[in-house]
GROMACS .gro file of C-alpha atoms in nm:
model
  444
    1UNK     CA    1  -0.058  -0.028   0.026
    2UNK     CA    2   0.175   0.327  -0.082
    3UNK     CA    3   0.089   0.481   0.211
    4UNK     CA    4   0.288   0.815   0.373
    5UNK     CA    5   0.243   0.675   0.678
    6UNK     CA    6   0.402   0.357   0.670
    7UNK     CA    7   0.659   0.527   0.453
    8UNK     CA    8   0.775   0.767   0.708
    9UNK     CA    9   0.725   0.497   0.973
   10UNK     CA   10   0.948   0.250   0.819
   11UNK     CA   11   1.247   0.481   0.731
   12UNK     CA   12   1.217   0.553   1.002
   13UNK     CA   13   1.292   0.209   1.190
   14UNK     CA   14   1.534   0.188   0.969
   15UNK     CA   15   1.717   0.546   1.024
   16UNK     CA   16   1.711   0.412   1.393
   17UNK     CA   17   1.771   0.053   1.424
   18UNK     CA   18   2.036   0.191   1.153
   19UNK     CA   19   2.190   0.416   1.386
   20UNK     CA   20   2.203   0.138   1.692
   21UNK     CA   21   2.415  -0.042   1.481
   22UNK     CA   22   2.650   0.178   1.376
   23UNK     CA   23   2.652   0.333   1.790
   24UNK     CA   24   2.718  -0.030   1.888
   25UNK     CA   25   3.035  -0.099   1.603
   26UNK     CA   26   3.148   0.250   1.728
   27UNK     CA   27   3.140   0.166   2.058
   28UNK     CA   28   3.287  -0.168   2.019
   29UNK     CA   29   3.629  -0.001   1.835
   30UNK     CA   30   3.636   0.200   2.122
   31UNK     CA   31   3.583  -0.047   2.378
   32UNK     CA   32   3.803  -0.205   2.273
   33UNK     CA   33   4.064   0.136   2.282
   34UNK     CA   34   3.986   0.185   2.607
   35UNK     CA   35   4.076  -0.208   2.633
   36UNK     CA   36   4.350  -0.296   2.505
   37UNK     CA   37   4.540   0.055   2.677
   38UNK     CA   38   4.447  -0.106   3.009
   39UNK     CA   39   4.603  -0.449   2.880
   40UNK     CA   40   4.833  -0.264   2.805
   41UNK     CA   41   4.910  -0.076   3.098
   42UNK     CA   42   4.900  -0.389   3.319
   43UNK     CA   43   5.085  -0.575   3.055
   44UNK     CA   44   5.382  -0.366   3.202
   45UNK     CA   45   5.305  -0.378   3.512
   46UNK     CA   46   5.317  -0.764   3.557
   47UNK     CA   47   5.632  -0.765   3.383
   48UNK     CA   48   5.788  -0.424   3.598
   49UNK     CA   49   5.660  -0.596   3.913
   50UNK     CA   50   5.973  -0.877   3.860
   51UNK     CA   51   6.170  -0.934   4.061
   52UNK     CA   52   6.604  -0.755   3.922
   53UNK     CA   53   6.710  -1.083   4.026
   54UNK     CA   54   6.783  -1.429   3.867
   55UNK     CA   55   6.664  -1.683   3.790
   56UNK     CA   56   6.702  -2.124   3.732
   57UNK     CA   57   6.678  -2.313   3.474
   58UNK     CA   58   6.359  -2.480   3.417
   59UNK     CA   59   6.425  -2.852   3.575
   60UNK     CA   60   6.293  -3.118   3.397
   61UNK     CA   61   5.949  -3.164   3.436
   62UNK     CA   62   5.885  -2.954   3.648
   63UNK     CA   63   5.459  -2.775   3.741
   64UNK     CA   64   5.427  -2.478   3.744
   65UNK     CA   65   5.073  -2.351   3.860
   66UNK     CA   66   4.832  -2.220   3.520
   67UNK     CA   67   4.726  -1.847   3.569
   68UNK     CA   68   4.343  -1.807   3.545
   69UNK     CA   69   4.342  -1.490   3.359
   70UNK     CA   70   4.411  -1.499   2.938
   71UNK     CA   71   4.788  -1.332   3.011
   72UNK     CA   72   5.094  -1.537   2.966
   73UNK     CA   73   5.400  -1.497   3.075
   74UNK     CA   74   5.767  -1.643   3.018
   75UNK     CA   75   6.136  -1.555   3.046
   76UNK     CA   76   6.468  -1.646   2.957
   77UNK     CA   77   6.839  -1.611   2.981
   78UNK     CA   78   7.090  -1.470   2.813
   79UNK     CA   79   7.170  -1.796   2.625
   80UNK     CA   80   6.791  -1.856   2.523
   81UNK     CA   81   6.703  -2.111   2.717
   82UNK     CA   82   6.366  -2.056   2.887
   83UNK     CA   83   6.373  -2.003   3.280
   84UNK     CA   84   6.048  -1.995   3.347
   85UNK     CA   85   5.681  -2.041   3.140
   86UNK     CA   86   5.334  -1.944   3.332
   87UNK     CA   87   5.144  -2.220   3.150
   88UNK     CA   88   5.258  -2.584   3.073
   89UNK     CA   89   5.022  -2.639   2.794
   90UNK     CA   90   5.146  -2.541   2.460
   91UNK     CA   91   5.422  -2.252   2.375
   92UNK     CA   92   5.470  -1.939   2.366
   93UNK     CA   93   5.531  -1.679   2.102
   94UNK     CA   94   5.873  -1.556   2.128
   95UNK     CA   95   5.899  -1.187   2.078
   96UNK     CA   96   6.258  -1.109   2.050
   97UNK     CA   97   6.235  -0.704   2.022
   98UNK     CA   98   6.176  -0.506   2.295
   99UNK     CA   99   5.897  -0.349   2.428
  100UNK     CA  100   5.501  -0.358   2.244
  101UNK     CA  101   5.447  -0.620   1.939
  102UNK     CA  102   5.156  -0.841   1.776
  103UNK     CA  103   5.324  -1.121   1.712
  104UNK     CA  104   5.099  -1.498   1.482
  105UNK     CA  105   5.089  -1.710   1.727
  106UNK     CA  106   4.915  -2.096   1.754
  107UNK     CA  107   4.599  -1.992   1.899
  108UNK     CA  108   4.612  -1.610   1.651
  109UNK     CA  109   4.751  -1.326   1.688
  110UNK     CA  110   4.906  -1.231   2.036
  111UNK     CA  111   4.979  -0.918   2.207
  112UNK     CA  112   5.343  -0.952   2.359
  113UNK     CA  113   5.568  -0.701   2.570
  114UNK     CA  114   5.925  -0.783   2.654
  115UNK     CA  115   6.143  -0.625   2.875
  116UNK     CA  116   6.487  -0.672   2.870
  117UNK     CA  117   6.525  -0.741   3.364
  118UNK     CA  118   6.881  -0.760   3.468
  119UNK     CA  119   7.043  -1.073   3.199
  120UNK     CA  120   6.714  -1.171   3.135
  121UNK     CA  121   6.486  -1.123   2.889
  122UNK     CA  122   6.070  -1.116   3.073
  123UNK     CA  123   5.827  -1.141   2.785
  124UNK     CA  124   5.455  -1.168   2.896
  125UNK     CA  125   5.136  -1.240   2.548
  126UNK     CA  126   4.795  -1.194   2.525
  127UNK     CA  127   4.565  -1.360   2.345
  128UNK     CA  128   4.440  -1.008   2.060
  129UNK     CA  129   4.097  -1.275   2.108
  130UNK     CA  130   4.070  -1.237   2.463
  131UNK     CA  131   4.048  -0.816   2.453
  132UNK     CA  132   3.785  -0.842   2.124
  133UNK     CA  133   3.602  -1.071   2.341
  134UNK     CA  134   3.593  -0.803   2.696
  135UNK     CA  135   3.541  -0.516   2.382
  136UNK     CA  136   3.220  -0.643   2.245
  137UNK     CA  137   3.095  -0.761   2.589
  138UNK     CA  138   3.149  -0.419   2.663
  139UNK     CA  139   3.007  -0.243   2.381
  140UNK     CA  140   2.638  -0.560   2.384
  141UNK     CA  141   2.653  -0.379   2.747
  142UNK     CA  142   2.579   0.002   2.591
  143UNK     CA  143   2.365  -0.149   2.282
  144UNK     CA  144   2.183  -0.347   2.470
  145UNK     CA  145   1.952  -0.126   2.722
  146UNK     CA  146   1.925   0.073   2.357
  147UNK     CA  147   1.751  -0.182   2.160
  148UNK     CA  148   1.510  -0.271   2.506
  149UNK     CA  149   1.391   0.094   2.379
  150UNK     CA  150   1.368   0.030   2.029
  151UNK     CA  151   0.988  -0.129   2.069
  152UNK     CA  152   0.890   0.200   2.313
  153UNK     CA  153   1.084   0.453   1.996
  154UNK     CA  154   0.884   0.270   1.693
  155UNK     CA  155   0.563   0.350   1.924
  156UNK     CA  156   0.659   0.714   2.006
  157UNK     CA  157   0.739   0.770   1.615
  158UNK     CA  158   0.421   0.594   1.556
  159UNK     CA  159   0.208   0.858   1.766
  160UNK     CA  160   0.383   1.087   1.631
  161UNK     CA  161   0.328   1.055   1.266
  162UNK     CA  162   0.009   0.964   1.304
  163UNK     CA  163  -0.088   1.337   1.508
  164UNK     CA  164   0.191   1.440   1.184
  165UNK     CA  165  -0.086   1.352   0.943
  166UNK     CA  166  -0.416   1.430   1.103
  167UNK     CA  167  -0.469   1.696   0.978
  168UNK     CA  168  -0.425   1.532   0.640
  169UNK     CA  169  -0.665   1.291   0.735
  170UNK     CA  170  -0.982   1.593   0.922
  171UNK     CA  171  -0.859   1.779   0.515
  172UNK     CA  172  -1.001   1.476   0.344
  173UNK     CA  173  -1.342   1.402   0.576
  174UNK     CA  174  -1.405   1.726   0.533
  175UNK     CA  175  -1.423   1.740   0.180
  176UNK     CA  176  -1.517   1.382   0.150
  177UNK     CA  177  -1.845   1.525   0.398
  178UNK     CA  178  -1.915   1.757   0.115
  179UNK     CA  179  -2.158   1.745  -0.113
  180UNK     CA  180  -2.096   1.894  -0.513
  181UNK     CA  181  -2.273   2.226  -0.378
  182UNK     CA  182  -2.048   2.309  -0.159
  183UNK     CA  183  -1.773   2.465  -0.274
  184UNK     CA  184  -1.674   2.663   0.057
  185UNK     CA  185  -1.293   2.673   0.107
  186UNK     CA  186  -1.151   2.428   0.311
  187UNK     CA  187  -1.069   2.603   0.713
  188UNK     CA  188  -0.639   2.603   0.763
  189UNK     CA  189  -0.651   2.756   1.071
  190UNK     CA  190  -0.357   2.509   1.252
  191UNK     CA  191  -0.251   2.287   0.985
  192UNK     CA  192   0.129   2.297   0.958
  193UNK     CA  193   0.314   2.448   0.710
  194UNK     CA  194   0.366   2.130   0.462
  195UNK     CA  195   0.050   2.104   0.423
  196UNK     CA  196  -0.105   2.426   0.367
  197UNK     CA  197   0.068   2.469   0.006
  198UNK     CA  198  -0.162   2.137  -0.020
  199UNK     CA  199  -0.471   2.334   0.093
  200UNK     CA  200  -0.464   2.666  -0.063
  201UNK     CA  201  -0.435   2.499  -0.407
  202UNK     CA  202  -0.746   2.342  -0.331
  203UNK     CA  203  -0.940   2.653  -0.210
  204UNK     CA  204  -0.850   2.788  -0.523
  205UNK     CA  205  -0.968   2.553  -0.699
  206UNK     CA  206  -1.293   2.565  -0.552
  207UNK     CA  207  -1.252   2.890  -0.539
  208UNK     CA  208  -1.246   2.860  -1.004
  209UNK     CA  209  -1.439   2.576  -0.976
  210UNK     CA  210  -1.678   2.796  -0.702
  211UNK     CA  211  -1.686   3.114  -1.034
  212UNK     CA  212  -1.745   2.812  -1.291
  213UNK     CA  213  -2.084   2.708  -1.106
  214UNK     CA  214  -2.213   3.071  -1.053
  215UNK     CA  215  -2.113   3.184  -1.367
  216UNK     CA  216  -2.258   2.863  -1.544
  217UNK     CA  217  -2.574   2.861  -1.319
  218UNK     CA  218  -2.655   3.254  -1.396
  219UNK     CA  219  -2.654   3.189  -1.781
  220UNK     CA  220  -2.876   2.967  -1.757
  221UNK     CA  221  -3.150   3.137  -1.553
  222UNK     CA  222  -3.091   3.417  -1.747
  223UNK     CA  223  -3.093   3.217  -2.076
  224UNK     CA  224  -3.463   3.131  -2.000
  225UNK     CA  225  -3.544   3.412  -1.813
  226UNK     CA  226  -3.485   3.585  -2.195
  227UNK     CA  227  -3.597   3.256  -2.396
  228UNK     CA  228  -3.941   3.290  -2.172
  229UNK     CA  229  -4.080   3.601  -2.446
  230UNK     CA  230  -4.014   3.460  -2.770
  231UNK     CA  231  -4.170   3.170  -2.692
  232UNK     CA  232  -4.406   3.299  -2.561
  233UNK     CA  233  -4.481   3.544  -2.805
  234UNK     CA  234  -4.470   3.221  -3.047
  235UNK     CA  235  -4.711   3.033  -2.834
  236UNK     CA  236  -4.904   3.357  -2.926
  237UNK     CA  237  -4.898   3.398  -3.252
  238UNK     CA  238  -4.977   2.996  -3.353
  239UNK     CA  239  -5.297   3.017  -3.179
  240UNK     CA  240  -5.396   3.381  -3.300
  241UNK     CA  241  -5.271   3.217  -3.675
  242UNK     CA  242  -5.541   2.928  -3.678
  243UNK     CA  243  -5.779   3.193  -3.503
  244UNK     CA  244  -5.733   3.366  -3.789
  245UNK     CA  245  -6.072   3.396  -4.100
  246UNK     CA  246  -5.979   3.442  -4.380
  247UNK     CA  247  -5.657   3.398  -4.656
  248UNK     CA  248  -5.564   3.823  -4.523
  249UNK     CA  249  -5.488   3.784  -4.179
  250UNK     CA  250  -5.358   3.497  -4.195
  251UNK     CA  251  -5.029   3.563  -4.441
  252UNK     CA  252  -5.048   3.863  -4.220
  253UNK     CA  253  -4.989   3.592  -3.892
  254UNK     CA  254  -4.755   3.364  -4.021
  255UNK     CA  255  -4.502   3.663  -4.160
  256UNK     CA  256  -4.516   3.789  -3.739
  257UNK     CA  257  -4.474   3.466  -3.684
  258UNK     CA  258  -4.173   3.336  -3.923
  259UNK     CA  259  -4.044   3.702  -3.828
  260UNK     CA  260  -4.055   3.569  -3.402
  261UNK     CA  261  -3.869   3.207  -3.534
  262UNK     CA  262  -3.615   3.459  -3.664
  263UNK     CA  263  -3.554   3.599  -3.350
  264UNK     CA  264  -3.532   3.349  -3.176
  265UNK     CA  265  -3.342   3.132  -3.331
  266UNK     CA  266  -3.112   3.475  -3.374
  267UNK     CA  267  -3.102   3.467  -2.973
  268UNK     CA  268  -3.061   3.080  -2.933
  269UNK     CA  269  -2.770   3.092  -3.169
  270UNK     CA  270  -2.642   3.418  -2.965
  271UNK     CA  271  -2.685   3.200  -2.638
  272UNK     CA  272  -2.505   2.861  -2.765
  273UNK     CA  273  -2.205   3.078  -2.911
  274UNK     CA  274  -2.217   3.298  -2.536
  275UNK     CA  275  -2.220   2.905  -2.376
  276UNK     CA  276  -1.886   2.799  -2.592
  277UNK     CA  277  -1.660   3.093  -2.525
  278UNK     CA  278  -1.758   2.994  -2.145
  279UNK     CA  279  -1.391   2.778  -2.089
  280UNK     CA  280  -1.053   2.894  -2.067
  281UNK     CA  281  -0.857   2.641  -2.243
  282UNK     CA  282  -0.821   2.739  -2.585
  283UNK     CA  283  -0.604   2.671  -2.870
  284UNK     CA  284  -0.394   3.017  -2.961
  285UNK     CA  285  -0.219   3.028  -3.315
  286UNK     CA  286  -0.126   3.311  -3.575
  287UNK     CA  287  -0.411   3.433  -3.748
  288UNK     CA  288  -0.342   3.698  -4.079
  289UNK     CA  289  -0.627   3.957  -3.939
  290UNK     CA  290  -0.631   4.095  -4.325
  291UNK     CA  291  -0.779   3.739  -4.409
  292UNK     CA  292  -1.016   3.699  -4.147
  293UNK     CA  293  -1.174   4.095  -4.260
  294UNK     CA  294  -1.169   4.037  -4.516
  295UNK     CA  295  -1.388   3.621  -4.523
  296UNK     CA  296  -1.611   3.797  -4.231
  297UNK     CA  297  -1.679   4.099  -4.446
  298UNK     CA  298  -1.736   3.871  -4.744
  299UNK     CA  299  -1.990   3.644  -4.553
  300UNK     CA  300  -2.231   3.945  -4.471
  301UNK     CA  301  -2.180   4.101  -4.834
  302UNK     CA  302  -2.504   3.987  -4.867
  303UNK     CA  303  -2.661   4.088  -4.580
  304UNK     CA  304  -2.594   4.417  -4.705
  305UNK     CA  305  -2.707   4.405  -5.043
  306UNK     CA  306  -3.019   4.305  -4.919
  307UNK     CA  307  -3.040   4.576  -4.677
  308UNK     CA  308  -2.929   4.829  -4.946
  309UNK     CA  309  -2.631   4.944  -4.763
  310UNK     CA  310  -2.275   5.000  -4.849
  311UNK     CA  311  -1.991   4.718  -4.687
  312UNK     CA  312  -1.659   4.793  -4.728
  313UNK     CA  313  -1.288   4.672  -4.587
  314UNK     CA  314  -1.075   4.982  -4.623
  315UNK     CA  315  -0.716   4.889  -4.519
  316UNK     CA  316  -0.440   5.182  -4.647
  317UNK     CA  317  -0.187   5.010  -4.494
  318UNK     CA  318  -0.208   4.701  -4.727
  319UNK     CA  319   0.137   4.570  -4.871
  320UNK     CA  320  -0.004   4.261  -4.956
  321UNK     CA  321   0.187   4.107  -4.641
  322UNK     CA  322  -0.022   3.898  -4.374
  323UNK     CA  323  -0.058   4.071  -4.059
  324UNK     CA  324  -0.034   3.834  -3.794
  325UNK     CA  325  -0.172   3.853  -3.452
  326UNK     CA  326  -0.205   3.604  -3.194
  327UNK     CA  327  -0.531   3.380  -3.147
  328UNK     CA  328  -0.741   3.164  -3.152
  329UNK     CA  329  -0.913   3.235  -3.539
  330UNK     CA  330  -1.290   3.090  -3.469
  331UNK     CA  331  -1.314   3.250  -3.232
  332UNK     CA  332  -1.184   3.568  -3.340
  333UNK     CA  333  -1.422   3.539  -3.608
  334UNK     CA  334  -1.702   3.562  -3.424
  335UNK     CA  335  -1.635   3.804  -3.248
  336UNK     CA  336  -1.605   4.051  -3.589
  337UNK     CA  337  -1.899   3.859  -3.676
  338UNK     CA  338  -2.132   4.031  -3.415
  339UNK     CA  339  -2.004   4.416  -3.439
  340UNK     CA  340  -2.044   4.371  -3.856
  341UNK     CA  341  -2.396   4.251  -3.816
  342UNK     CA  342  -2.462   4.471  -3.504
  343UNK     CA  343  -2.375   4.752  -3.737
  344UNK     CA  344  -2.567   4.607  -4.034
  345UNK     CA  345  -2.852   4.615  -3.829
  346UNK     CA  346  -2.875   4.881  -3.666
  347UNK     CA  347  -2.742   5.044  -3.972
  348UNK     CA  348  -3.099   5.180  -4.190
  349UNK     CA  349  -3.099   5.081  -4.555
  350UNK     CA  350  -2.836   5.375  -4.794
  351UNK     CA  351  -2.676   5.347  -4.524
  352UNK     CA  352  -2.256   5.286  -4.498
  353UNK     CA  353  -2.054   5.003  -4.285
  354UNK     CA  354  -1.663   4.990  -4.358
  355UNK     CA  355  -1.447   4.760  -4.163
  356UNK     CA  356  -1.069   4.952  -4.135
  357UNK     CA  357  -0.726   4.819  -4.042
  358UNK     CA  358  -0.583   5.132  -3.845
  359UNK     CA  359  -0.174   5.060  -3.750
  360UNK     CA  360  -0.100   5.426  -3.641
  361UNK     CA  361   0.063   5.320  -3.325
  362UNK     CA  362   0.371   5.096  -3.297
  363UNK     CA  363   0.366   4.760  -3.255
  364UNK     CA  364  -0.057   4.760  -3.271
  365UNK     CA  365  -0.303   4.648  -3.521
  366UNK     CA  366  -0.711   4.818  -3.418
  367UNK     CA  367  -0.967   4.690  -3.629
  368UNK     CA  368  -1.273   4.937  -3.652
  369UNK     CA  369  -1.587   4.893  -3.740
  370UNK     CA  370  -1.786   5.167  -3.863
  371UNK     CA  371  -2.171   5.273  -3.890
  372UNK     CA  372  -2.370   5.483  -3.996
  373UNK     CA  373  -2.603   5.451  -3.778
  374UNK     CA  374  -2.808   5.623  -3.449
  375UNK     CA  375  -2.502   5.491  -3.213
  376UNK     CA  376  -2.633   5.448  -2.892
  377UNK     CA  377  -2.684   5.675  -2.611
  378UNK     CA  378  -2.386   5.798  -2.355
  379UNK     CA  379  -2.547   5.726  -2.033
  380UNK     CA  380  -2.574   5.309  -2.152
  381UNK     CA  381  -2.225   5.281  -2.337
  382UNK     CA  382  -2.010   5.109  -2.017
  383UNK     CA  383  -2.363   4.857  -1.991
  384UNK     CA  384  -2.408   4.754  -2.361
  385UNK     CA  385  -2.108   4.500  -2.327
  386UNK     CA  386  -2.327   4.286  -2.006
  387UNK     CA  387  -2.535   4.017  -2.096
  388UNK     CA  388  -2.857   4.033  -2.149
  389UNK     CA  389  -2.891   4.442  -2.163
  390UNK     CA  390  -3.077   4.581  -2.431
  391UNK     CA  391  -2.970   5.002  -2.485
  392UNK     CA  392  -3.217   5.165  -2.685
  393UNK     CA  393  -2.997   5.270  -2.993
  394UNK     CA  394  -3.093   5.612  -3.121
  395UNK     CA  395  -2.859   5.938  -2.982
  396UNK     CA  396  -3.049   6.077  -2.585
  397UNK     CA  397  -3.340   6.296  -2.809
  398UNK     CA  398  -3.325   6.170  -3.062
  399UNK     CA  399  -3.636   6.028  -3.129
  400UNK     CA  400  -3.500   5.725  -3.257
  401UNK     CA  401  -3.519   5.424  -2.949
  402UNK     CA  402  -3.479   5.074  -3.134
  403UNK     CA  403  -3.458   4.846  -2.859
  404UNK     CA  404  -3.043   4.676  -2.927
  405UNK     CA  405  -3.091   4.321  -3.045
  406UNK     CA  406  -3.143   4.002  -2.777
  407UNK     CA  407  -2.810   4.188  -2.478
  408UNK     CA  408  -2.565   3.900  -2.653
  409UNK     CA  409  -2.375   4.022  -2.897
  410UNK     CA  410  -2.152   4.250  -2.749
  411UNK     CA  411  -2.120   4.044  -2.449
  412UNK     CA  412  -1.994   3.765  -2.615
  413UNK     CA  413  -1.743   4.061  -2.846
  414UNK     CA  414  -1.629   4.125  -2.468
  415UNK     CA  415  -1.589   3.749  -2.382
  416UNK     CA  416  -1.358   3.708  -2.666
  417UNK     CA  417  -1.175   3.998  -2.651
  418UNK     CA  418  -1.106   3.905  -2.305
  419UNK     CA  419  -1.012   3.577  -2.376
  420UNK     CA  420  -0.743   3.746  -2.626
  421UNK     CA  421  -0.641   4.007  -2.373
  422UNK     CA  422  -0.689   4.287  -2.583
  423UNK     CA  423  -0.925   4.596  -2.594
  424UNK     CA  424  -1.254   4.649  -2.746
  425UNK     CA  425  -1.456   4.976  -2.722
  426UNK     CA  426  -1.740   5.146  -2.820
  427UNK     CA  427  -1.765   5.543  -2.929
  428UNK     CA  428  -2.024   5.770  -3.119
  429UNK     CA  429  -1.887   5.959  -3.370
  430UNK     CA  430  -2.133   6.227  -3.405
  431UNK     CA  431  -2.208   6.010  -3.753
  432UNK     CA  432  -2.263   5.686  -3.632
  433UNK     CA  433  -2.172   5.371  -3.402
  434UNK     CA  434  -1.760   5.343  -3.433
  435UNK     CA  435  -1.574   5.013  -3.233
  436UNK     CA  436  -1.289   4.983  -3.213
  437UNK     CA  437  -1.035   4.612  -3.081
  438UNK     CA  438  -0.641   4.686  -3.058
  439UNK     CA  439  -0.440   4.429  -3.106
  440UNK     CA  440  -0.060   4.373  -3.013
  441UNK     CA  441   0.098   4.286  -3.342
  442UNK     CA  442   0.288   3.889  -3.306
  443UNK     CA  443   0.675   3.966  -3.441
  444UNK     CA  444   0.740   3.960  -3.827
   0.00000   0.00000   0.00000
């Protein structure tokens, strides 16, 4: 199981056990060094405590009592004859060099001390294994209490890790207990510093989800409200068509019904377009703005011709080269379609709609859509980009106050502009309404 607690306990246990083992090894070598110093001092004291009178040679068959410890001693005269040894069994290694030396003997390595006393040489020896055994015993006596404490330390580590991970379990339980509509931020009071980045990221995600949910709910509520009126009107127009008493009245009713269907279809199309632009994820590429504007003007030329409006594209700086900006081609097409369509919708017959490209500002390109319609009241210009807000199309006091569409066209324009991080503004020029969209140019 991929558990943080199990991994922490495993690594803590392995680390603690390794520390105890390393401490035992270090204590063993330290005890060995101390034991060597003590036994070397003891061997010197043994040699120094012997009397300096001459020893008689050992008689054949003479026996000496064996020492109970591991220290052996022998003495030989100046001719090399052994005149004393402490143990009758086994031979001791001889070391002619005075002082301490490590000598290989019958049972392994020996620690040998040789000293000259009078005309004799005294040799005190001890097997290294005896010293190692004592050092190991000393190290074990020190490490055993630590090993006995190991289970207690393990329990304390388990409790500490469990308490340390308790905030994670608390946060997980809080998230699990929520329903799909509970998007309030998680409380991070008392959370450890290591957990706070996770809770902050979750709270940021919850905030974005809450914003998206509220936006979706508002859109659905507004869309339902906006569709209620045209659908009611369609139902009434259908009833009028059914109740028509003659052909002329029936044709008029069906004409009204057709116009109502067209308005409702346009409203639904605008709603779907706005809904498609909701997600933040949008692929951006290099878009040729001149080609895109030419395509938009070409697509709407038949609408302009049907309404008796002169629609044209003017680009004084056109040198035949592409005018590239960074954006999403489909979204930008929707943006300019809405701007040009609004201009055509509220420009009277015989009027002019001009789509121009302004390159007067270095590094920027401004697309200008100028119509010859009545414009929008100055007091309503700040709100025309709001969803479902219907401005009165016409200057204050002009007498022409037509409702401004479904209230979605310019909302779509503003949303696409915000996604592309470009500015869009409307202004009354005195000869109609002018829309300006400013793009930063991409490097050549």
